Coordinates of C-alpha atoms and ligand atoms in Angstrom, one line a residue:
M26 CA 0.0 0.0 0.0
A27 CA 2.7 2.5 1.1
A28 CA 4.8 1.3 -1.8
G29 CA 1.9 1.9 -4.1
V30 CA 1.5 5.4 -2.9
A31 CA 5.3 6.0 -3.3
V32 CA 5.2 4.7 -6.9
V33 CA 2.3 6.9 -7.7
A34 CA 4.1 9.8 -6.1
V35 CA 7.3 9.1 -8.0
V36 CA 5.5 8.7 -11.3
G37 CA 3.5 11.9 -10.5
L38 CA 6.7 13.8 -9.8
G39 CA 8.3 12.4 -12.9
G40 CA 5.3 13.5 -14.9
F41 CA 5.4 16.9 -13.3
V42 CA 9.1 17.4 -14.0
A43 CA 8.6 16.3 -17.6
Y44 CA 5.7 18.8 -17.9
A45 CA 7.6 21.6 -16.1
W46 CA 10.8 21.2 -18.2
Q47 CA 10.9 23.3 -21.3
P48 CA 13.7 23.2 -23.8
E49 CA 15.9 26.2 -24.7
I50 CA 15.3 27.6 -28.2
E51 CA 18.7 28.4 -29.6
A52 CA 19.7 32.0 -29.9
G53 CA 19.9 33.3 -33.4
G54 CA 21.2 36.5 -35.0
R55 CA 19.2 39.6 -34.8
P56 CA 16.8 39.8 -37.8
A57 CA 17.3 42.8 -40.0
A58 CA 14.6 45.4 -39.5
S59 CA 14.4 45.8 -43.3
G60 CA 13.3 42.2 -43.6
F61 CA 9.8 43.0 -42.2
A62 CA 7.1 44.3 -44.5
P63 CA 5.9 47.8 -43.4
E64 CA 2.2 46.6 -43.4
L65 CA 3.1 43.8 -41.0
V66 CA 4.9 46.2 -38.7
K67 CA 1.9 48.6 -38.7
R68 CA -0.4 45.8 -37.8
G69 CA 1.9 44.9 -35.0
A70 CA 1.9 48.4 -33.7
D71 CA -2.0 48.4 -33.5
L72 CA -1.9 45.0 -31.8
A73 CA 0.7 46.2 -29.3
A74 CA -1.6 49.1 -28.5
V75 CA -4.4 46.7 -27.7
G76 CA -2.0 44.7 -25.5
N77 CA -0.7 47.8 -23.6
C78 CA 2.8 46.4 -24.0
V79 CA 4.5 49.8 -23.7
V80 CA 2.7 50.6 -20.5
C81 CA 4.2 47.7 -18.6
H82 CA 7.5 47.5 -20.5
T83 CA 8.6 51.1 -19.9
A84 CA 10.1 52.4 -16.6
P85 CA 9.3 55.9 -15.4
G86 CA 11.5 58.2 -17.5
G87 CA 12.8 55.2 -19.4
K88 CA 12.9 54.3 -23.1
P89 CA 9.8 52.6 -24.6
F90 CA 9.9 48.8 -24.3
A91 CA 13.3 48.8 -22.4
G92 CA 11.6 47.3 -19.3
G93 CA 12.4 47.8 -15.7
L94 CA 9.0 48.9 -14.4
A95 CA 8.4 47.7 -10.9
L96 CA 5.2 45.7 -10.6
P97 CA 4.3 45.3 -6.9
T98 CA 2.3 42.1 -6.3
P99 CA 1.2 40.5 -3.0
F100 CA 4.1 38.1 -3.4
G101 CA 6.9 40.7 -4.0
T102 CA 8.1 43.0 -6.8
I103 CA 8.5 41.8 -10.3
Y104 CA 10.2 43.9 -12.9
S105 CA 9.2 43.9 -16.6
T106 CA 11.9 43.0 -19.0
N107 CA 13.6 44.6 -22.0
I108 CA 11.7 43.6 -25.1
T109 CA 13.6 45.9 -27.5
P110 CA 15.8 44.1 -30.1
D111 CA 19.0 44.6 -28.1
E112 CA 21.0 41.4 -28.5
D113 CA 22.4 41.2 -24.9
T114 CA 19.7 42.6 -22.7
G115 CA 16.6 42.5 -24.9
I116 CA 15.0 39.9 -27.2
G117 CA 17.3 40.6 -30.3
R118 CA 18.4 37.0 -30.4
W119 CA 15.0 35.5 -30.0
S120 CA 13.6 33.7 -33.1
E121 CA 10.0 34.2 -34.0
A122 CA 9.3 30.7 -32.6
A123 CA 10.8 31.7 -29.2
F124 CA 8.5 34.8 -29.2
Q125 CA 5.5 32.8 -30.2
R126 CA 6.2 30.4 -27.4
S127 CA 6.5 33.2 -24.8
M128 CA 3.1 34.6 -25.7
R129 CA 1.4 31.2 -26.0
E130 CA 3.0 29.4 -23.1
G131 CA 4.7 31.9 -20.8
V132 CA 8.2 30.5 -21.3
D133 CA 11.3 32.5 -22.2
R134 CA 13.8 31.7 -24.9
E135 CA 16.0 29.7 -22.5
G136 CA 13.0 27.6 -21.4
R137 CA 12.3 29.3 -18.1
H138 CA 8.8 29.8 -16.9
L139 CA 7.7 33.5 -16.8
Y140 CA 5.7 35.1 -14.0
P141 CA 2.0 35.7 -14.9
A142 CA 2.5 39.4 -14.1
F143 CA 3.1 39.1 -17.9
P144 CA -0.5 38.4 -18.8
Y145 CA 0.2 35.3 -20.9
D146 CA -2.9 33.7 -19.4
H147 CA -4.6 36.1 -21.9
F148 CA -2.0 36.4 -24.6
T149 CA -2.1 32.6 -25.1
K150 CA -5.3 33.3 -27.1
V151 CA -3.5 35.5 -29.6
S152 CA -3.3 33.9 -33.1
D153 CA 0.0 33.0 -34.7
A154 CA -0.5 35.6 -37.4
D155 CA -1.0 38.3 -34.8
N156 CA 2.1 37.2 -32.9
Q157 CA 4.0 37.3 -36.1
A158 CA 3.0 41.0 -36.6
L159 CA 3.9 41.8 -32.9
Y160 CA 7.3 40.2 -33.4
A161 CA 7.9 42.3 -36.5
Y162 CA 6.9 45.4 -34.6
L163 CA 9.1 44.7 -31.6
M164 CA 12.1 43.8 -33.8
T165 CA 11.9 47.1 -35.6
R166 CA 11.9 49.2 -32.4
E167 CA 15.0 51.2 -31.3
S168 CA 17.4 48.8 -29.6
I169 CA 18.1 49.8 -26.0
A170 CA 20.7 48.2 -23.7
A171 CA 19.0 48.0 -20.3
R172 CA 18.8 45.2 -17.8
A173 CA 15.8 45.0 -15.5
P174 CA 16.6 44.9 -11.7
E175 CA 16.4 41.5 -10.0
N176 CA 12.9 40.6 -8.9
E177 CA 12.3 40.9 -5.1
L178 CA 10.6 37.7 -4.3
P179 CA 10.8 35.5 -1.2
F180 CA 11.5 31.7 -1.4
P181 CA 9.8 29.8 -3.0
M182 CA 8.3 32.4 -5.3
N183 CA 11.8 33.2 -6.6
V184 CA 12.1 29.7 -8.0
R185 CA 10.7 29.8 -11.5
M186 CA 10.1 26.0 -11.5
V187 CA 7.3 26.7 -9.0
L188 CA 5.5 28.5 -11.7
A189 CA 5.0 25.2 -13.5
G190 CA 2.7 24.2 -10.6
W191 CA 0.8 27.5 -10.9
K192 CA 0.4 26.9 -14.6
L193 CA -0.8 23.3 -14.0
L194 CA -3.5 24.6 -11.7
F195 CA -4.5 27.9 -13.3
F196 CA -3.2 28.3 -16.8
R197 CA -5.1 27.0 -19.9
E198 CA -3.0 27.3 -23.0
G199 CA -4.8 27.7 -26.3
V200 CA -5.7 30.1 -29.1
F201 CA -9.1 31.9 -29.0
E202 CA -12.0 29.7 -30.3
P203 CA -14.7 31.8 -32.0
D204 CA -18.3 31.2 -30.9
P205 CA -20.1 30.1 -34.1
A206 CA -23.5 31.3 -32.6
K207 CA -22.2 34.9 -32.6
D208 CA -21.4 37.3 -35.4
A209 CA -18.0 38.4 -36.6
V210 CA -18.1 41.7 -34.7
W211 CA -18.9 40.0 -31.4
N212 CA -16.2 37.4 -32.0
R213 CA -13.6 40.1 -32.8
G214 CA -14.5 41.9 -29.6
A215 CA -14.3 38.7 -27.6
Y216 CA -10.9 37.9 -29.2
L217 CA -9.5 41.3 -28.3
A218 CA -11.0 41.5 -24.8
E219 CA -10.1 38.0 -23.7
G220 CA -6.7 37.9 -25.5
L221 CA -4.5 40.9 -26.1
G222 CA -6.7 43.4 -24.3
H223 CA -6.6 41.3 -21.1
C224 CA -9.6 43.3 -19.7
S225 CA -10.4 40.7 -17.0
A226 CA -6.8 41.0 -15.7
C227 CA -8.1 44.1 -13.9
H228 CA -11.9 43.6 -14.1
S229 CA -12.0 40.1 -12.5
P230 CA -11.3 39.2 -8.8
R231 CA -8.4 36.9 -8.1
N232 CA -7.8 34.0 -5.7
I233 CA -5.0 33.9 -3.1
F234 CA -2.6 32.5 -5.7
G235 CA -3.1 35.6 -7.8
A236 CA -5.1 33.7 -10.5
E237 CA -8.2 35.2 -11.9
K238 CA -11.4 33.7 -10.8
G239 CA -13.5 32.3 -13.7
G240 CA -17.0 31.2 -14.3
E241 CA -19.6 33.5 -12.7
D242 CA -16.8 35.6 -11.3
H243 CA -15.3 36.4 -14.8
L244 CA -15.5 40.2 -15.3
S245 CA -17.3 40.6 -12.0
G246 CA -15.0 43.4 -10.9
G247 CA -11.4 43.5 -9.6
E248 CA -8.8 46.0 -8.7
A249 CA -5.6 47.6 -10.0
E250 CA -3.2 50.0 -8.5
G251 CA -5.5 51.1 -5.7
W252 CA -8.4 51.6 -8.1
S253 CA -11.5 49.5 -8.4
A254 CA -12.1 48.1 -11.9
Y255 CA -15.9 47.9 -12.0
A256 CA -17.9 44.7 -12.9
L257 CA -18.4 44.4 -16.6
N258 CA -21.0 41.6 -16.3
Q259 CA -24.6 41.5 -15.0
A260 CA -23.3 43.2 -11.8
S261 CA -22.2 46.4 -13.6
P262 CA -22.9 49.2 -11.1
A263 CA -23.2 51.9 -13.9
P264 CA -26.4 53.9 -13.0
I265 CA -27.0 54.6 -16.7
P266 CA -26.7 51.1 -18.4
W267 CA -24.0 50.9 -21.1
D268 CA -25.1 50.4 -24.7
V269 CA -22.9 49.7 -27.7
D270 CA -22.8 53.3 -28.8
S271 CA -21.9 54.8 -25.4
L272 CA -19.3 52.1 -24.6
T273 CA -17.7 52.5 -28.0
H274 CA -17.4 56.3 -27.3
Y275 CA -16.0 55.7 -23.8
L276 CA -13.4 53.1 -25.0
H277 CA -12.3 55.2 -28.0
E278 CA -12.4 58.7 -26.5
G279 CA -11.7 58.0 -22.8
W280 CA -14.9 59.6 -21.6
E281 CA -18.6 59.5 -22.3
A282 CA -21.3 62.2 -21.6
R283 CA -23.4 60.1 -19.2
H284 CA -20.6 58.1 -17.6
G285 CA -17.7 60.4 -17.1
V286 CA -14.0 60.3 -17.8
A287 CA -11.7 57.2 -17.5
R288 CA -9.1 57.5 -14.9
G289 CA -6.2 55.7 -13.2
P290 CA -5.1 52.5 -14.9
M291 CA -8.0 52.6 -17.3
A292 CA -6.8 55.8 -18.9
P293 CA -3.9 54.3 -20.8
V294 CA -6.1 51.5 -22.0
N295 CA -8.4 54.1 -23.6
S296 CA -5.7 56.2 -25.0
N297 CA -4.2 53.2 -26.7
L298 CA -7.6 52.1 -28.1
G299 CA -8.0 55.7 -29.3
T300 CA -5.1 55.2 -31.7
L301 CA -6.9 52.3 -33.5
P302 CA -9.8 52.4 -35.9
E303 CA -13.0 53.0 -34.0
S304 CA -14.3 49.6 -35.3
E305 CA -12.0 47.9 -32.8
S306 CA -13.6 49.8 -29.8
R307 CA -17.0 49.0 -31.3
A308 CA -16.2 45.3 -31.4
L309 CA -15.0 45.4 -27.8
A310 CA -18.2 47.3 -26.8
T311 CA -20.4 44.8 -28.7
Y312 CA -18.9 41.9 -26.7
I313 CA -18.8 43.7 -23.3
V314 CA -22.4 45.0 -23.6
D315 CA -23.5 41.4 -24.3
R316 CA -21.6 40.2 -21.2
I317 CA -23.3 42.9 -19.1
G318 CA -26.7 41.8 -20.5
A319 CA -30.0 43.7 -20.5
P320 CA -30.6 45.9 -17.4
S321 CA -33.3 44.7 -15.0
P322 CA -36.6 46.6 -15.3
E323 CA -35.9 48.4 -12.0
K324 CA -32.5 49.6 -13.2
Q325 CA -34.0 50.7 -16.6
A326 CA -36.7 52.6 -14.9
R327 CA -34.2 54.4 -12.5
A328 CA -32.0 55.3 -15.5
Q329 CA -35.0 56.7 -17.4
K330 CA -35.8 58.8 -14.4
L331 CA -32.3 60.1 -14.1
L332 CA -32.0 60.9 -17.8
G333 CA -35.4 62.5 -17.8
E334 CA -34.8 64.8 -14.9
T335 CA -33.3 68.2 -15.5
P336 CA -30.4 68.4 -13.1
A337 CA -32.2 67.8 -9.8
H338 CA -29.1 66.8 -7.9
A339 CA -28.9 67.1 -4.2
P340 CA -32.2 68.4 -3.0
G341 CA -31.7 72.0 -2.0
V342 CA -28.0 72.1 -2.8
L343 CA -28.5 74.5 -5.7
V344 CA -30.8 77.4 -5.4
Q345 CA -31.8 79.8 -8.2
S346 CA -31.1 83.4 -7.2
A347 CA -33.2 86.3 -8.4
G348 CA -30.8 87.1 -11.3
G349 CA -31.2 83.5 -12.5
Q350 CA -27.8 82.6 -11.2
T351 CA -27.3 79.4 -9.4
N352 CA -25.6 79.6 -6.0
P353 CA -24.5 76.7 -4.0
V354 CA -26.2 76.5 -0.6
A355 CA -26.1 73.6 1.8
H356 CA -29.6 72.4 2.4
D357 CA -28.8 71.2 5.9
A358 CA -26.2 73.3 7.8
A359 CA -25.8 70.4 10.3
D360 CA -24.7 68.1 7.6
R361 CA -21.0 68.8 7.1
G362 CA -20.7 66.6 4.1
A363 CA -23.5 68.5 2.3
A364 CA -21.8 71.8 3.3
L365 CA -18.5 70.7 2.0
Y366 CA -20.0 69.5 -1.3
A367 CA -21.9 72.8 -1.7
G368 CA -18.8 74.8 -1.1
A369 CA -16.1 72.8 -3.0
C370 CA -17.7 70.7 -5.6
S371 CA -21.2 71.9 -6.7
T372 CA -20.0 74.8 -8.8
C373 CA -18.5 72.3 -11.3
H374 CA -20.6 69.2 -10.9
D375 CA -24.0 70.9 -11.0
A376 CA -23.2 73.6 -13.6
G377 CA -24.2 71.6 -16.6
R378 CA -21.0 72.3 -18.5
P379 CA -20.5 69.5 -21.0
L380 CA -18.0 66.8 -20.5
P381 CA -15.1 66.2 -20.6
Y382 CA -14.4 69.7 -19.3
G383 CA -17.4 69.9 -17.0
G384 CA -18.0 67.6 -14.1
L385 CA -20.4 64.7 -14.5
R386 CA -23.8 64.9 -12.8
L387 CA -22.8 62.7 -9.9
D388 CA -26.1 60.7 -9.9
H389 CA -24.9 59.4 -13.3
S390 CA -21.5 58.4 -11.9
T391 CA -20.5 54.8 -11.6
A392 CA -17.8 55.9 -9.1
L393 CA -20.5 56.7 -6.5
S394 CA -22.6 53.6 -7.2
G395 CA -19.7 51.1 -7.1
P396 CA -19.0 48.6 -4.3
S397 CA -15.9 50.5 -3.1
P398 CA -15.2 54.2 -2.6
S399 CA -11.6 53.8 -3.9
N400 CA -12.2 55.7 -7.1
P401 CA -13.9 58.8 -5.8
I402 CA -11.3 58.9 -3.0
N403 CA -8.5 58.9 -5.6
V404 CA -10.2 61.5 -7.7
I405 CA -10.9 63.8 -4.7
L406 CA -7.3 63.6 -3.4
Q407 CA -5.5 63.8 -6.7
G408 CA -7.9 65.6 -9.0
L409 CA -7.8 65.0 -12.7
P410 CA -5.1 66.2 -15.1
A411 CA -5.7 68.6 -18.0
P412 CA -7.1 66.9 -21.1
E413 CA -5.1 67.3 -24.3
G414 CA -4.8 70.9 -25.4
E415 CA -6.0 72.4 -22.1
R416 CA -3.7 74.0 -19.6
G417 CA -5.3 73.7 -16.2
P418 CA -6.5 70.4 -14.6
I419 CA -10.1 69.7 -15.2
M420 CA -10.6 69.0 -11.6
P421 CA -8.2 70.2 -8.9
G422 CA -6.9 67.8 -6.2
F423 CA -8.1 68.3 -2.7
A424 CA -5.3 66.4 -0.9
G425 CA -4.0 69.7 0.5
S426 CA -7.3 71.3 1.5
L427 CA -9.5 68.4 2.9
D428 CA -8.5 66.2 5.8
D429 CA -9.4 62.5 6.0
A430 CA -12.4 63.1 8.2
Q431 CA -13.8 65.7 5.8
I432 CA -13.4 63.4 2.9
A433 CA -15.2 60.6 4.7
E434 CA -18.1 63.0 5.4
L435 CA -18.2 64.1 1.8
L436 CA -18.2 60.5 0.6
A437 CA -21.1 59.6 3.0
Y438 CA -23.1 62.5 1.8
M439 CA -22.5 61.8 -1.9
R440 CA -23.3 58.1 -1.5
R441 CA -26.5 58.9 0.2
T442 CA -27.5 61.6 -2.2
Y443 CA -26.4 60.3 -5.6
S444 CA -26.8 56.5 -5.5
D445 CA -29.4 54.0 -4.4
Q446 CA -26.8 51.8 -2.9
P447 CA -26.2 51.1 0.9
A448 CA -23.6 53.2 2.7
W449 CA -19.9 52.3 2.2
E450 CA -18.0 50.7 5.1
D451 CA -15.8 53.1 7.1
P452 CA -13.4 54.4 4.4
A453 CA -10.7 55.7 6.8
D454 CA -8.1 53.1 5.8
L455 CA -8.7 53.5 2.1
I456 CA -8.4 57.3 2.4
A457 CA -5.1 57.0 4.3
E458 CA -3.7 54.4 1.8
A459 CA -4.7 56.5 -1.2
R460 CA -3.1 59.6 0.4
A461 CA 0.2 57.7 0.9
R462 CA 0.2 56.4 -2.6
G463 CA -0.5 59.9 -3.9
A464 CA 2.4 61.3 -1.9
E465 CA 4.8 58.9 -3.6
G466 CA 3.9 60.0 -7.1
G467 CA 0.3 58.9 -7.7
Q468 CA -0.3 62.0 -9.9
K469 CA 1.5 60.3 -12.7
A470 CA -0.7 57.2 -12.4
L471 CA -3.7 59.5 -13.0
S472 CA -2.4 60.7 -16.4
T473 CA -5.2 60.5 -18.9
G474 CA -2.4 59.9 -21.4
T475 CA -2.1 60.6 -25.0
D476 CA -0.3 58.4 -27.4
A477 CA 2.7 58.7 -25.2
P478 CA 3.2 55.8 -22.8
A479 CA 1.1 56.7 -19.8
N480 CA 3.5 55.2 -17.3
P481 CA 2.2 55.0 -13.8
S482 CA 5.4 55.2 -11.7
K483 CA 4.4 52.0 -10.1
R484 CA 1.9 49.5 -11.6
E485 CA 0.3 47.1 -9.2
T486 CA -1.0 43.8 -10.3
T487 CA -2.1 40.9 -8.2
W488 CA 0.9 39.0 -9.6
Ligands
LIG510 C1 0.6 43.9 -17.0 C2 2.0 44.2 -17.4 C3 2.4 43.6 -18.8 C4 1.9 43.8 -20.0 C5 0.6 44.5 -20.4 C6 2.8 43.2 -21.0 N1 3.8 42.6 -20.3 FE1 5.3 41.6 -21.2 N2 6.1 41.1 -19.4 C7 5.7 41.7 -18.2 C8 6.5 41.2 -17.1 C9 6.4 41.6 -15.6 C10 7.5 40.3 -17.7 C11 8.6 39.6 -17.0 C12 8.1 38.3 -16.5 C13 9.1 37.4 -15.8 O1 10.2 38.0 -15.5 O2 8.9 36.3 -15.6 C14 7.2 40.3 -19.1 C15 7.9 39.5 -20.0 C16 7.6 39.6 -21.4 C17 8.4 38.8 -22.3 C18 9.5 37.8 -22.0 C19 10.8 38.6 -22.1 C20 12.0 37.9 -21.5 O3 13.1 38.5 -21.6 O4 11.9 36.9 -20.9 C21 7.9 39.1 -23.6 C22 8.4 38.6 -24.9 C23 6.9 40.1 -23.4 N3 6.7 40.3 -22.0 C24 6.2 40.7 -24.4 C25 5.0 41.5 -24.2 C26 4.2 41.9 -25.3 C27 4.4 41.7 -26.8 C28 3.2 42.6 -24.7 C29 2.0 43.3 -25.3 C30 1.2 42.5 -26.3 C31 3.4 42.6 -23.3 N4 4.5 41.9 -23.0 C32 2.5 43.2 -22.3 C33 4.6 42.5 -18.0 C34 3.7 42.9 -19.0
LIG511 C1 -4.8 47.9 -16.0 C2 -6.2 47.6 -15.5 C3 -7.3 47.7 -16.5 C4 -7.4 47.0 -17.7 C5 -6.4 46.2 -18.4 C6 -8.7 47.4 -18.2 N1 -9.4 48.1 -17.3 FE1 -11.2 48.9 -17.6 N2 -11.1 49.9 -15.8 C7 -10.0 49.9 -15.0 C8 -10.3 50.7 -13.9 C9 -9.4 51.0 -12.7 C10 -11.5 51.4 -14.1 C11 -12.2 52.5 -13.3 C12 -11.7 53.8 -13.9 C13 -12.4 55.0 -13.4 O1 -13.0 55.0 -12.3 O2 -12.4 56.0 -14.1 C14 -12.0 50.8 -15.4 C15 -13.2 51.2 -16.0 C16 -13.7 50.6 -17.1 C17 -15.0 50.9 -17.6 C18 -16.1 51.9 -17.0 C19 -17.2 51.1 -16.3 C20 -18.2 51.9 -15.7 O3 -19.3 51.4 -15.5 O4 -18.0 53.1 -15.5 C21 -15.2 50.1 -18.7 C22 -16.4 50.0 -19.6 C23 -14.0 49.4 -18.9 N3 -13.1 49.7 -17.9 C24 -13.8 48.5 -19.9 C25 -12.5 47.8 -20.1 C26 -12.2 47.0 -21.3 C27 -13.2 46.7 -22.4 C28 -10.9 46.6 -21.1 C29 -10.1 45.7 -22.1 C30 -10.0 46.3 -23.4 C31 -10.4 47.1 -19.9 N4 -11.4 47.9 -19.3 C32 -9.2 46.9 -19.4 C33 -8.9 49.1 -15.1 C34 -8.6 48.3 -16.3
LIG512 C1 -13.1 72.9 -11.4 C2 -14.2 72.0 -11.5 C3 -14.3 70.9 -10.5 C4 -14.4 70.9 -9.1 C5 -14.3 72.1 -8.2 C6 -14.7 69.6 -8.7 N1 -14.8 68.7 -9.8 FE1 -15.0 66.7 -9.6 N2 -14.7 66.6 -11.7 C7 -14.6 67.7 -12.5 C8 -14.5 67.2 -13.9 C9 -14.3 68.0 -15.1 C10 -14.5 65.8 -13.8 C11 -14.3 64.8 -15.0 C12 -15.6 64.5 -15.6 C13 -16.3 63.5 -14.8 O1 -16.0 62.3 -14.9 O2 -17.2 63.8 -14.0 C14 -14.7 65.4 -12.4 C15 -14.9 64.1 -11.9 C16 -15.3 63.8 -10.6 C17 -15.7 62.5 -10.2 C18 -15.8 61.3 -11.0 C19 -17.1 61.2 -11.6 C20 -17.2 60.0 -12.6 O3 -17.7 59.0 -12.2 O4 -16.8 60.1 -13.7 C21 -16.0 62.6 -8.8 C22 -16.5 61.5 -7.9 C23 -15.8 64.0 -8.5 N3 -15.4 64.7 -9.6 C24 -16.1 64.5 -7.2 C25 -15.8 65.8 -6.8 C26 -15.9 66.3 -5.5 C27 -16.3 65.5 -4.3 C28 -15.5 67.6 -5.5 C29 -15.4 68.6 -4.4 C30 -14.5 68.2 -3.3 C31 -15.2 68.0 -6.9 N4 -15.4 66.8 -7.7 C32 -14.8 69.2 -7.3 C33 -14.6 69.0 -12.2 C34 -14.6 69.5 -10.9

């Protein structure tokens, strides 16, 4: 009996080692940039934008794709690597086969397992043809000599062989399979969202091993860099339900009239999508709106009511003066949150100035209806940077003028007034953490980005 167990264990271990072991793919010479067709390189550029490669593979102030960005994870810090064609420190000596394998299987040229901070659990779905274009794009970038710092991981997480066990449990290799019951646009959206776009890397919750939860939990909301990434399934907290047109606009432009401006780690996703034909955002929107599903009759009715109302806002916060001017007045002097809102926020948020320069009517805001106050806290502390072509910030940061208790009162007031959701739990810890993050350079992470790599100084992933 014991012997039998031992045999099974040895055979099991042998099988695991055979599974875990990956051969080295021999280093080659660096392919000449002129050998790649310009159309192929252009296609690769578009695909790299969907994959956000430059966002993770560029250190603050560093050269694009030269790596070295610190990715804090619950297990320690992992640094992105140099994926420029430098022969010694980048991937210049990688054949296309080695690149294809890294995307499909999460294994480097030498046969070592890669950490899933590199989202190959999604990139495995990318087609060979698209990987070929990505390879052509990367091999024609400027070659930069730069070596990423050593990862800071405790034992056993620093042993790459351990990742084979993680993969066995959580990684399913394989190219995207189209759903024959859906049309081409839906399938394009699903391919982009689940593959290169790795939307659920932020928008799904993760287990204690840092793996995304699937099934019902897929796209049910997650977090990234201290921001909450809202549910994009039936649990979507958006007060005005998304439809394909509004979501296409949001993804392509980075804001939408009834939903507000994209912030934090979502901002570079949008600015990258904005460089592509709008049809790609439309495909993504088609797929995501289908995942969200039709709103419940109650939700639909509430949205109709909100849209039908002329700015009602907080009862009594705005009063019309004799000259027709609107003056902010707190309706309840005893309510400090209401008074703060009337004094500091109402002039912009209730003025009806169109987005993206005016503030959203906050009863339309997902931020105030979501399950966590993280996003409004970040916005209140840091404000929002100037949009392209404007000089001042569109919303000033209040980190210097409101203390933690005032922010908590403001949040409680806004939640009560602008959403139909139950009060948030005491946000004191979240406010303190957000303040600390902001102090160490969070402003950069708020960049709404343009085509320049919007590089948060630190990117946090669960891995
Ligand atoms: C969320 C952050 C993130 C994104 C987005 C990302 N990467 Fe990475 N990538 C990493 C990290 C971190 C590593 C290093 C993993 C390790 O050391 O095990 C890595 C490693 C790699 C490697 C292996 C390089 C080597 O030297 O071993 C390749 C190739 C690569 N990435 C290509 C890409 C491409 C192409 C894209 C866009 C389609 C991309 N990455 C997007 C984080 C990211
Ligand atoms: C790096 C993390 C990250 C990735 C990757 C990401 N998102 Fe987001 N997303 C966020 C965060 C954080 C927010 C909240 C931003 C805010 O409050 O402005 C967000 C907000 C959104 C919203 C607004 C939802 C609402 O109800 O207001 C949509 C829609 C969305 N993301 C879609 C996508 C799609 C589609 C993809 C893939 C193409 C994607 N996201 C990839 C982090 C991410
Ligand atoms: C100078 C004008 C201005 C002031 C003052 C201002 N905001 Fe904003 N705010 C904006 C603009 C513009 C946006 C971006 C558009 C949007 O998303 O609402 C914004 C966005 C927001 C959002 C995100 C809404 C969403 O879901 O998209 C919240 C929450 C918010 N502001 C709260 C506040 C609070 C609380 C105060 C007062 C402490 C305040 N704002 C003061 C202009 C302002």
